[in-house]
PDB file of C-alpha atoms in Angstrom:
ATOM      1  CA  UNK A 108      12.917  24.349  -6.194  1.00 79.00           C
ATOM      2  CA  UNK A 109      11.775  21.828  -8.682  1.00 83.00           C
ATOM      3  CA  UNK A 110       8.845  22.170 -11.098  1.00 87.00           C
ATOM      4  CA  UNK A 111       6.423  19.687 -10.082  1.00 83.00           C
ATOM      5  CA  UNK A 112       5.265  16.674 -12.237  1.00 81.00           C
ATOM      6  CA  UNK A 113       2.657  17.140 -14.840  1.00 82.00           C
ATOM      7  CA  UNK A 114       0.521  14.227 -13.185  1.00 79.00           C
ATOM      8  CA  UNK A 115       0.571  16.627  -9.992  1.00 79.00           C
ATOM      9  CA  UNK A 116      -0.698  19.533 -11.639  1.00 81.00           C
ATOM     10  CA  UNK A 117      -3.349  18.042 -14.221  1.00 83.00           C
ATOM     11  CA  UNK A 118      -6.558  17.403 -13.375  1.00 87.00           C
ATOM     12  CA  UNK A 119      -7.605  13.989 -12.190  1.00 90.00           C
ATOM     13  CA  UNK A 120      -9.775  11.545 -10.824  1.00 92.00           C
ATOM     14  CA  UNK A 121      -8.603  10.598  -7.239  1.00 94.00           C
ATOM     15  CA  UNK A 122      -5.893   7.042  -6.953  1.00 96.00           C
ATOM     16  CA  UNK A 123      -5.068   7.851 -11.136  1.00 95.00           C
ATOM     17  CA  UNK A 124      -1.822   8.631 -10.154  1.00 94.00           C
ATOM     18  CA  UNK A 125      -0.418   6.479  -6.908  1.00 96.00           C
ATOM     19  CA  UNK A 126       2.745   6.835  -4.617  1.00 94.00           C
ATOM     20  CA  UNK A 127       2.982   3.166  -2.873  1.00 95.00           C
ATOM     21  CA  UNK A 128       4.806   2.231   0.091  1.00 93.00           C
ATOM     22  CA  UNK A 129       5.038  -0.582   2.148  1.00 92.00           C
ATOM     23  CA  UNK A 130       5.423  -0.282   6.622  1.00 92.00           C
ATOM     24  CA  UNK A 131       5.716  -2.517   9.701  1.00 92.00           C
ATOM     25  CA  UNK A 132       5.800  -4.763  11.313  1.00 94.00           C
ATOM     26  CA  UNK A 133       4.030  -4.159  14.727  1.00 91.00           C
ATOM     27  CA  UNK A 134       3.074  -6.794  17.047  1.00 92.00           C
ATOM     28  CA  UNK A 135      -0.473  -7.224  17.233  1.00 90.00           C
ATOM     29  CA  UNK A 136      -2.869  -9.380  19.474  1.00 84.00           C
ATOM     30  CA  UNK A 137      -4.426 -12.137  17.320  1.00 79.00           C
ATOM     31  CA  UNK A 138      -6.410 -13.864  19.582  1.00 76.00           C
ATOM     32  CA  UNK A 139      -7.097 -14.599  23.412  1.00 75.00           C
ATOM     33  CA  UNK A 140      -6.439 -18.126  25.222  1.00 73.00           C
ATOM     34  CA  UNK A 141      -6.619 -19.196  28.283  1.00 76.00           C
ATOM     35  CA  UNK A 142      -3.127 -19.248  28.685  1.00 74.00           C
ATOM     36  CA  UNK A 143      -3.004 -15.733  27.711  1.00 77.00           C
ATOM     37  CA  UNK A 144      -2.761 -13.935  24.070  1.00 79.00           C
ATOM     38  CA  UNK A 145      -0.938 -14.727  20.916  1.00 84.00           C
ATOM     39  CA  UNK A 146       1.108 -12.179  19.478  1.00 87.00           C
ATOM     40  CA  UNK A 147       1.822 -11.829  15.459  1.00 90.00           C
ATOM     41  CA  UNK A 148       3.356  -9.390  13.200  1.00 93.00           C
ATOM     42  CA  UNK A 149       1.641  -7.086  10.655  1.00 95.00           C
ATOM     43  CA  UNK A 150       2.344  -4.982   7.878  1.00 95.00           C
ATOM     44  CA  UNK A 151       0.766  -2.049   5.777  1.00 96.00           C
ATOM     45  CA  UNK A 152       0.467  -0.536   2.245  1.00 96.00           C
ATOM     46  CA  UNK A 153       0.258   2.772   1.986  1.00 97.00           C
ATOM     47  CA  UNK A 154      -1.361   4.233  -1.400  1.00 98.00           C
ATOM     48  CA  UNK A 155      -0.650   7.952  -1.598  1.00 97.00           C
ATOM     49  CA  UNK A 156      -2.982   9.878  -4.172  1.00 95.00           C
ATOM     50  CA  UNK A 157      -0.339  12.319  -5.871  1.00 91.00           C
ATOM     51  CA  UNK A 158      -2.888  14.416  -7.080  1.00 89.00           C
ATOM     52  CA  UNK A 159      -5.237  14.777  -3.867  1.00 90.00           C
ATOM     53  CA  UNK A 160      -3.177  13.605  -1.435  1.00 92.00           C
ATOM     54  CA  UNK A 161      -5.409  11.298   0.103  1.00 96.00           C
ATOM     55  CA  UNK A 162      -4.559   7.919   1.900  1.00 98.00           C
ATOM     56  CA  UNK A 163      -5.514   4.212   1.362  1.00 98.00           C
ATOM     57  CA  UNK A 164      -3.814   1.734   3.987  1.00 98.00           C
ATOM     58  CA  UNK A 165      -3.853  -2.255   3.737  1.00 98.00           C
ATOM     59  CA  UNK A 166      -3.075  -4.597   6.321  1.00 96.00           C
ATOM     60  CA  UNK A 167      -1.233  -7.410   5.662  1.00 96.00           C
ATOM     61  CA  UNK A 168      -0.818 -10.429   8.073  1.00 92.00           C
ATOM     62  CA  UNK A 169       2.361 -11.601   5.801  1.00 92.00           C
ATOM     63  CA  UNK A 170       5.337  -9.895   3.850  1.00 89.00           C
ATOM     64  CA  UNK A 171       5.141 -11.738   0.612  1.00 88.00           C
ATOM     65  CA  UNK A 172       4.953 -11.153  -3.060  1.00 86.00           C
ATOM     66  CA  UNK A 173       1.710 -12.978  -3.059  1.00 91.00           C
ATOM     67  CA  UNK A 174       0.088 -10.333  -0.121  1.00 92.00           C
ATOM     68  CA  UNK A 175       1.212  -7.433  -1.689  1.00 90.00           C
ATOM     69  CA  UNK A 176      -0.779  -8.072  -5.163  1.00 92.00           C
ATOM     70  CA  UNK A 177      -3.218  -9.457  -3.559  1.00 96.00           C
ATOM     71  CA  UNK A 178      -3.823  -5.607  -1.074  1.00 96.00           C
ATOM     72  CA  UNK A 179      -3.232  -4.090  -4.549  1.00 95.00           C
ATOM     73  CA  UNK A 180      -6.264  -5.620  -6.246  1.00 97.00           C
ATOM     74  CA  UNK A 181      -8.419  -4.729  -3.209  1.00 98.00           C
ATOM     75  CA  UNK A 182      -6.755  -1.161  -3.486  1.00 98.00           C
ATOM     76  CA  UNK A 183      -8.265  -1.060  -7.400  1.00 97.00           C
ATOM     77  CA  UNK A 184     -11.320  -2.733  -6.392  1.00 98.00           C
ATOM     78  CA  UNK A 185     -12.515   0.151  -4.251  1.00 97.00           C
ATOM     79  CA  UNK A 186     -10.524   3.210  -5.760  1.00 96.00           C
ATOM     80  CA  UNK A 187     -10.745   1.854  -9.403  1.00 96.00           C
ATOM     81  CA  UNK A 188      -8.052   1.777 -12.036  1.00 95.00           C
ATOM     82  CA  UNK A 189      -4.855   3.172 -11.992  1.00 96.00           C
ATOM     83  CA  UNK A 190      -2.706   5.586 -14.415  1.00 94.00           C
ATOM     84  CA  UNK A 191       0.266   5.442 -13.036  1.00 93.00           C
ATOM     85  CA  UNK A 192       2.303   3.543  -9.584  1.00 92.00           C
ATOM     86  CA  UNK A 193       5.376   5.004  -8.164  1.00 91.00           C
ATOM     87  CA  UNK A 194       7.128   3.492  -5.407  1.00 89.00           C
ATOM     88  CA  UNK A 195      10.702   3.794  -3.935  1.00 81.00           C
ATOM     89  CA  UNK A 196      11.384   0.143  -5.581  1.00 73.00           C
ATOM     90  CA  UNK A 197      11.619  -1.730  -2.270  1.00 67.00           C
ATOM     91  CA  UNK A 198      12.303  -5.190  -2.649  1.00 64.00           C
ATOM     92  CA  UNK A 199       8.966  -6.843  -1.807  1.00 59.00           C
ATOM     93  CA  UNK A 200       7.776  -4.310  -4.585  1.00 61.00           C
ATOM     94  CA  UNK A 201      10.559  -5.526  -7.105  1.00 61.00           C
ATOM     95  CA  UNK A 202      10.035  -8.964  -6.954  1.00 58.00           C
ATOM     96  CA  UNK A 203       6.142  -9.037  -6.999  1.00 53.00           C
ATOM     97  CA  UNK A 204       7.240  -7.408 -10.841  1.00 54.00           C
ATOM     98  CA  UNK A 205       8.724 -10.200 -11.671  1.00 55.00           C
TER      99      UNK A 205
END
């Protein structure tokens, strides 16, 4: 088995290091009419403490660059800055890069 990363093992404030993964969509009920409800799609982000292991989810009513920044400066608004972001390099992450 691997050694695991020095980020892993120091000691750390929770969210300094931060795995980051996106999931969905599911169907959701947005609102009720009288002709009955209307459906939409929604996504998540997941932030994954590497140290702790604790979990921050997102919602997102859209799949775009724009959505994803703007869940990740709510995530730092609440959890405070971040060291370090790892992610699996999905391609809503790689384009919000550019």
């Amino acid at each position: 088995m691997a050694d695991l990363p020095s980020d892993r093992l120091t000691p750390s404030p929770p969210f300094s290091y931060v795995g980051v993964d996106t999931f969905g969509p599911w169907s959701v009920a947005t609102r009720r009419t009288r002709g009955g409800a209307a459906n939409s799609k929604r996504w998540a982000i997941m932030f994954s403490c590497l140290v702790t292991r604790a979990i921050h989810i997102e919602v997102i009513e859209e799949m775009t660059s724009s959505s994803f920044i703007n869940a990740l400066r709510r995530f730092t608004a609440i959890r405070g800055p971040v060291r370090e972001f790892r992610s699996d390099q999905g391609t809503k992450l790689c384009r919000s890069s550019k």
